[in-house]
GROMACS .gro file of C-alpha atoms in nm:
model
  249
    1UNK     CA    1   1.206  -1.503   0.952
    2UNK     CA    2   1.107  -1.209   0.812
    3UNK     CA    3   1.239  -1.298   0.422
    4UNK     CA    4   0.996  -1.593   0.451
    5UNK     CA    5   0.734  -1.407   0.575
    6UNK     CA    6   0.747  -1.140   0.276
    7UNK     CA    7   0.766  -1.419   0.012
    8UNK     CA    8   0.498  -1.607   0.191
    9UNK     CA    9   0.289  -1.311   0.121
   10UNK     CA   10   0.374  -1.246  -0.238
   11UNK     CA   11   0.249  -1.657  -0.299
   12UNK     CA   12  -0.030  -1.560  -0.176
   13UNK     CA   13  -0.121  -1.292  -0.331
   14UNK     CA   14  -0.061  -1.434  -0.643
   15UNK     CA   15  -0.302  -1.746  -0.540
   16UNK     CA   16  -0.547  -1.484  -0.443
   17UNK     CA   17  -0.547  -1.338  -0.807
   18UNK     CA   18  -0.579  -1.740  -0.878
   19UNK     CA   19  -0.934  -1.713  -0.682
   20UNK     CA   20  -0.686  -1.969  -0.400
   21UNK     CA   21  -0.765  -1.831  -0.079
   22UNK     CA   22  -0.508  -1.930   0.178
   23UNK     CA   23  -0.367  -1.690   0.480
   24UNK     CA   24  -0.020  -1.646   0.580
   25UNK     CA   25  -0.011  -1.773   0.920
   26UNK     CA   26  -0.196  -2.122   0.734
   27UNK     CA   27   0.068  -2.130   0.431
   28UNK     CA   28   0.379  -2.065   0.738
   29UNK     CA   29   0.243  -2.334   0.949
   30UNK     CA   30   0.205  -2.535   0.685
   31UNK     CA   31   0.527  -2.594   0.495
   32UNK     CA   32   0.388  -2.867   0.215
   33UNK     CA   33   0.204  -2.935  -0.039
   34UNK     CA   34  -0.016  -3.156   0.161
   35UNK     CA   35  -0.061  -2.951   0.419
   36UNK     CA   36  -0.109  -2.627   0.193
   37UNK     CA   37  -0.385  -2.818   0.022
   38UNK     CA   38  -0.570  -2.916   0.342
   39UNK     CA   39  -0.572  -2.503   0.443
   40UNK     CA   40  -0.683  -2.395   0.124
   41UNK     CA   41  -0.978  -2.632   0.117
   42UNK     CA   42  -1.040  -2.519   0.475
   43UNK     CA   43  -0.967  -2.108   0.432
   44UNK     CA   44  -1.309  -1.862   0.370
   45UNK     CA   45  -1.301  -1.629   0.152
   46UNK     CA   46  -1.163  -1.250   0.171
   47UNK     CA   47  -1.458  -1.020   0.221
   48UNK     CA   48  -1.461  -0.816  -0.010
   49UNK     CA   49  -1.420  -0.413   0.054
   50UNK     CA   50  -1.760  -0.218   0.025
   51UNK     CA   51  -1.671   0.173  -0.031
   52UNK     CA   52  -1.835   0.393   0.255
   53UNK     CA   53  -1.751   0.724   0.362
   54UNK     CA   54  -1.793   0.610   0.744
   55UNK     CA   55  -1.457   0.718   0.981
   56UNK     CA   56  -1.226   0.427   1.039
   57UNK     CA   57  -0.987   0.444   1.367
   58UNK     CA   58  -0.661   0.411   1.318
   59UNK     CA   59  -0.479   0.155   1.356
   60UNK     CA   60  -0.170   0.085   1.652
   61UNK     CA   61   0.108   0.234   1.367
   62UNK     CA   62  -0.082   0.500   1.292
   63UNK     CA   63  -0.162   0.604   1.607
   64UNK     CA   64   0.242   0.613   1.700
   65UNK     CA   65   0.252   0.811   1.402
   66UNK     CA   66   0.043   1.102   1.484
   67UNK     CA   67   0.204   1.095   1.843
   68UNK     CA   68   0.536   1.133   1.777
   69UNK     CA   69   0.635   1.214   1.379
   70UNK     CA   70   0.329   1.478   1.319
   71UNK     CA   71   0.585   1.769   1.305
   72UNK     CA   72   0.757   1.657   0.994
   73UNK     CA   73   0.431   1.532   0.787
   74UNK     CA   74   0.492   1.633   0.450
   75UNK     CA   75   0.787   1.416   0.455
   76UNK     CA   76   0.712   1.154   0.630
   77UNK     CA   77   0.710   0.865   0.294
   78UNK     CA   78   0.880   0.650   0.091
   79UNK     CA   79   0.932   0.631  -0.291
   80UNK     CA   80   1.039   0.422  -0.598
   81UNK     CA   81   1.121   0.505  -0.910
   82UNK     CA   82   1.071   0.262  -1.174
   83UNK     CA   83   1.230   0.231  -1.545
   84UNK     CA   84   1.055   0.196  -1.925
   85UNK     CA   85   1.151   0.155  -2.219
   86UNK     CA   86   0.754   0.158  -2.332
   87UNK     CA   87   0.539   0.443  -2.335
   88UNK     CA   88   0.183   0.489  -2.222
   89UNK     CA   89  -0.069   0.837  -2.304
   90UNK     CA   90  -0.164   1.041  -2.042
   91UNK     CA   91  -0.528   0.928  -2.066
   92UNK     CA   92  -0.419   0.534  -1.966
   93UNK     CA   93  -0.151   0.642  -1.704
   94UNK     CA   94  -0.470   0.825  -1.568
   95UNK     CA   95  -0.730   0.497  -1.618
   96UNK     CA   96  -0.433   0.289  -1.464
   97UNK     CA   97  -0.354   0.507  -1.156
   98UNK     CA   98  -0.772   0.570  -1.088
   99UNK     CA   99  -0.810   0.208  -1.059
  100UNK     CA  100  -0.505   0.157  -0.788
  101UNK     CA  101  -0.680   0.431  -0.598
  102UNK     CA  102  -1.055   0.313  -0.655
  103UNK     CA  103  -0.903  -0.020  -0.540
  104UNK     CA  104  -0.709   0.066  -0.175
  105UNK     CA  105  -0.897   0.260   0.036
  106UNK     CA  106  -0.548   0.300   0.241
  107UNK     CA  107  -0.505   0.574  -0.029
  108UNK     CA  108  -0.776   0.753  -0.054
  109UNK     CA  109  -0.797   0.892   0.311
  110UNK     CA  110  -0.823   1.240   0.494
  111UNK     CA  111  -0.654   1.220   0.853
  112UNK     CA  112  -0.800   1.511   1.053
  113UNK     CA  113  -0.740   1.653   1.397
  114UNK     CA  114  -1.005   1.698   1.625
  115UNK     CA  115  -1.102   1.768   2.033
  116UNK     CA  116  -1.123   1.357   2.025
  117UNK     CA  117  -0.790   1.317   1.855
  118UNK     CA  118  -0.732   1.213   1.516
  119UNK     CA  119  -0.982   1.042   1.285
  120UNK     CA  120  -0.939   0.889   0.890
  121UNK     CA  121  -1.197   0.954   0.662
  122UNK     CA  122  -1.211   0.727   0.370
  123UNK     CA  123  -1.289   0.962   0.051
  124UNK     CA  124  -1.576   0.781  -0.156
  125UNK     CA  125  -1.483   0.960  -0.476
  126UNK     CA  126  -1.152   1.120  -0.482
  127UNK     CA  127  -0.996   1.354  -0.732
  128UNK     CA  128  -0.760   1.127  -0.947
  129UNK     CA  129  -0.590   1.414  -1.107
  130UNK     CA  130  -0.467   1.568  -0.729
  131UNK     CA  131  -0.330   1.181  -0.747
  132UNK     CA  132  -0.140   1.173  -1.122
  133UNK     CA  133   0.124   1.416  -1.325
  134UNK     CA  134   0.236   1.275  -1.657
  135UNK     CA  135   0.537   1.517  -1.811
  136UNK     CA  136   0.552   1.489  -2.191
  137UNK     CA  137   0.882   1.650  -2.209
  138UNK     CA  138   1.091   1.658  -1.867
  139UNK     CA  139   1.401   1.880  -1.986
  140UNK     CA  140   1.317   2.209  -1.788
  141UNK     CA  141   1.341   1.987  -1.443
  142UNK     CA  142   1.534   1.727  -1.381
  143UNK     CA  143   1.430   1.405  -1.224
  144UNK     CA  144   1.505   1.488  -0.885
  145UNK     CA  145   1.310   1.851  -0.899
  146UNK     CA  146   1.035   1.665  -1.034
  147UNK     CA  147   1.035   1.407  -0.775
  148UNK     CA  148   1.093   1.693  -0.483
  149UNK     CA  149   0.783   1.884  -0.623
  150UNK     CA  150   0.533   1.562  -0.573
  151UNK     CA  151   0.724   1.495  -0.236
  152UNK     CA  152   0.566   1.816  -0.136
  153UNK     CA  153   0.222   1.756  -0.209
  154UNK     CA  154   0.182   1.440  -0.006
  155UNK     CA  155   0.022   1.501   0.275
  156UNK     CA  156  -0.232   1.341   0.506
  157UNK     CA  157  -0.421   1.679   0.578
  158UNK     CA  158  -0.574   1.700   0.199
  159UNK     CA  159  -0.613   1.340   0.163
  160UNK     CA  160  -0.329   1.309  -0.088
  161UNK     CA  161  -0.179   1.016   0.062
  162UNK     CA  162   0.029   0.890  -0.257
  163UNK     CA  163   0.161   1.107  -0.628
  164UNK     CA  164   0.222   0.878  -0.920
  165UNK     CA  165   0.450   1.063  -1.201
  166UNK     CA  166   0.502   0.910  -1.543
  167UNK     CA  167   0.803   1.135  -1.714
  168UNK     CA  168   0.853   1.051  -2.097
  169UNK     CA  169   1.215   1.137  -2.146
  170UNK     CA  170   1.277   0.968  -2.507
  171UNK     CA  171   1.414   0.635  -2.512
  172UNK     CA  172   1.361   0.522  -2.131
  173UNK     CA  173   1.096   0.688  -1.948
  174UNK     CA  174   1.054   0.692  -1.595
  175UNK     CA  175   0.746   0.619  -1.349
  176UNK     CA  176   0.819   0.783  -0.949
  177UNK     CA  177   0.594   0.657  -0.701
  178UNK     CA  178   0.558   0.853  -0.361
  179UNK     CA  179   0.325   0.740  -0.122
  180UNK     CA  180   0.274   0.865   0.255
  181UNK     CA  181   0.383   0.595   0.545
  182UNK     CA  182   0.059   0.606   0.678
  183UNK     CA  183  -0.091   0.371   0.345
  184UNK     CA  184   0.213   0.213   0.281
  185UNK     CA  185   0.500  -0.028   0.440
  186UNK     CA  186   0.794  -0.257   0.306
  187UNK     CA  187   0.546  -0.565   0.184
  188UNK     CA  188   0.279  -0.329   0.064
  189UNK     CA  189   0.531  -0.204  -0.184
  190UNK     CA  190   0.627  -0.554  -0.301
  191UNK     CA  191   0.221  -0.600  -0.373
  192UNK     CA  192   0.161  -0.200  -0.517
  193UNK     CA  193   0.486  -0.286  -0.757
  194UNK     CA  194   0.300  -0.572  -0.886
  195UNK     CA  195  -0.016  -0.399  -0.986
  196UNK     CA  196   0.115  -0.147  -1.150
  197UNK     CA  197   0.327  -0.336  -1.386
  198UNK     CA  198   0.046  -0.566  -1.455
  199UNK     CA  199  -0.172  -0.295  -1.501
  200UNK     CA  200   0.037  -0.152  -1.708
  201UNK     CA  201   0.140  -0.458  -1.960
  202UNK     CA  202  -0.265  -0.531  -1.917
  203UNK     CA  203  -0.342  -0.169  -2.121
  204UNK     CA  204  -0.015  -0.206  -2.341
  205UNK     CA  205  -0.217  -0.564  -2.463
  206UNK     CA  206  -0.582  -0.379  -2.451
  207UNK     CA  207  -0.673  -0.598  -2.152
  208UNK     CA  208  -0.899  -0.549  -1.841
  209UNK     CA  209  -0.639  -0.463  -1.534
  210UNK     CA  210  -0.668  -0.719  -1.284
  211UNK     CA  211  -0.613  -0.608  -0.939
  212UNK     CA  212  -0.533  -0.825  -0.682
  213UNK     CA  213  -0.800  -0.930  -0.443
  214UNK     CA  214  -0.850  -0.755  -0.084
  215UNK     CA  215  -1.048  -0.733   0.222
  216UNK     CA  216  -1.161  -0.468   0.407
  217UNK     CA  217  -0.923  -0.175   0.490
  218UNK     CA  218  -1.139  -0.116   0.821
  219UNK     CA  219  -1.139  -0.538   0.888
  220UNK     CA  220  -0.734  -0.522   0.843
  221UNK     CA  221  -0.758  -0.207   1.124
  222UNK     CA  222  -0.955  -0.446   1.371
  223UNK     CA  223  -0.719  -0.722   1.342
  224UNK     CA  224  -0.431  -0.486   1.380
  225UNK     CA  225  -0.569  -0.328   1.706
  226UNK     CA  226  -0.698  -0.650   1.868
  227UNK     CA  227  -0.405  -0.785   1.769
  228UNK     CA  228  -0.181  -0.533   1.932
  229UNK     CA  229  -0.414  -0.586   2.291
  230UNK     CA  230  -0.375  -0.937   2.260
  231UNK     CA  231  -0.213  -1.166   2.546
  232UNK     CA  232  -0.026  -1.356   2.226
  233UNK     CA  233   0.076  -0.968   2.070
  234UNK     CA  234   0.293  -0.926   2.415
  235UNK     CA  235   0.429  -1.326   2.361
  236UNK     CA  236   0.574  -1.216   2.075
  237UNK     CA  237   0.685  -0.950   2.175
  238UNK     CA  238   0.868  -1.069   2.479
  239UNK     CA  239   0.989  -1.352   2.203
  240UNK     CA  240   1.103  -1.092   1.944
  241UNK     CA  241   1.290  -0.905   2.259
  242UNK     CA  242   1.470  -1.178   2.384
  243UNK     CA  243   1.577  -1.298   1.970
  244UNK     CA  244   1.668  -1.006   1.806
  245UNK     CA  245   1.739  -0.684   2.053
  246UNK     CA  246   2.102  -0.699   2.171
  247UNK     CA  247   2.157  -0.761   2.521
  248UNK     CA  248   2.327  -0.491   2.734
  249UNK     CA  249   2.594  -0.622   2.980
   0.00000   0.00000   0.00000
């Protein structure tokens, strides 16, 4: 189900961080130790992403995306906003968030329209500060103004796929996280949460932020389009149909 699947992916990731190497569709179809053990000894590495400033096609989300939802754009994301009672200065909220970005090309990409359709652009060195906002004292705006401002700015035309706010407001502080649907989704988030707390307990200890380990952003497009032309993509489909939608008498 999907629960397992999510969770399945979390392990993973943090076996990846491990240097364990093991997909999700191995670790699934493999429910024990034994069996886990045999994949991992028999799973290749991730390759690892190279930065380029080539176009990358979208992938089958994406494209739905730009056909139907284009009209409402600038809103068109999801957000979080996480709790502290620990501070960090505006330079390390600003080392912290430029590594996340350096790190997923997913964020770091210009969408633009053209007589071929749409293309992605991956940005080889982007602007952190269009990226970060750090409020030293919120109490002219409230939380929700704040948030509503960055909303605004997202926006796959200028690149500015994600906004990362850290507001110091005394005794709890807050960190809002807004990030465009076209770089992000539900187990993305789980993954993105991770790093950043890391990341952040890594600079409150004066220690090297340890992202987790990824392969290519334009390898996880191919998969996803061959994928979604595959003769197993419409199995499952016709599976997922005939499990989950309700059936109309």
């Amino acid at each position: 189900c999907g629960g397992d699947s999510i969770e399945a992916i979390e392990f993973i990731s943090k076996l990846q961080s491990a240097k364990v190497n093991i997909t999700a569709k191995q670790f699934l179809d493999n429910p024990t130790i034994k069996g886990i053990l045999e994949s991992i000894s028999q799973t290749s590495t991730l390759i690892p992403f190279h930065y380029s400033e080539d176009l990358t096609r979208l992938h089958p989300v994406q494209q739905w995306y730009f056909e139907k939802c284009s009209t409402y754009a600038g809103w068109f994301n999801q957000s979080i906003c996480l709790t502290t009672t620990e501070a960090i200065s505006k330079h390390d909220f600003h080392f912290l968030v430029s590594e996340i970005i350096n790190h997923h090309p997913s964020l770091r990409t210009r969408y633009q329209k053209n007589e071929n359709g749409v293309t992605g652009n991956l940005v080889l060195y982007p602007t952190i500060e269009s990226y970060v906002a750090y409020y030293d004292d919120a109490d002219s705006f409230s939380l929700q103004e704040i948030a509503n401002m960055h909303q605004q700015l997202v926006c796959e035309n200028s690149g500015v796929l994600a906004q990362f706010v850290f507001v110091k407001n005394g005794e709890e502080n807050y960190l809002i996280v807004i990030i465009h649907h076209l770089a992000v989704d539900g187990i993305s988030w789980r993954i993105l949460i991770d790093e950043i707390i890391r990341g952040f307990r890594s600079i409150q200890l004066n220690l090297k932020i340890d992202l987790h380990e990824t392969s290519s952003y334009t390898q996880w497009v191919d998969v996803l389009y061959d994928y979604s032309v595959s003769e197993e993509f419409f199995k499952d489909k016709k599976q997922l149909e005939n499990d989950y939608l309700p059936k109309i008498i």
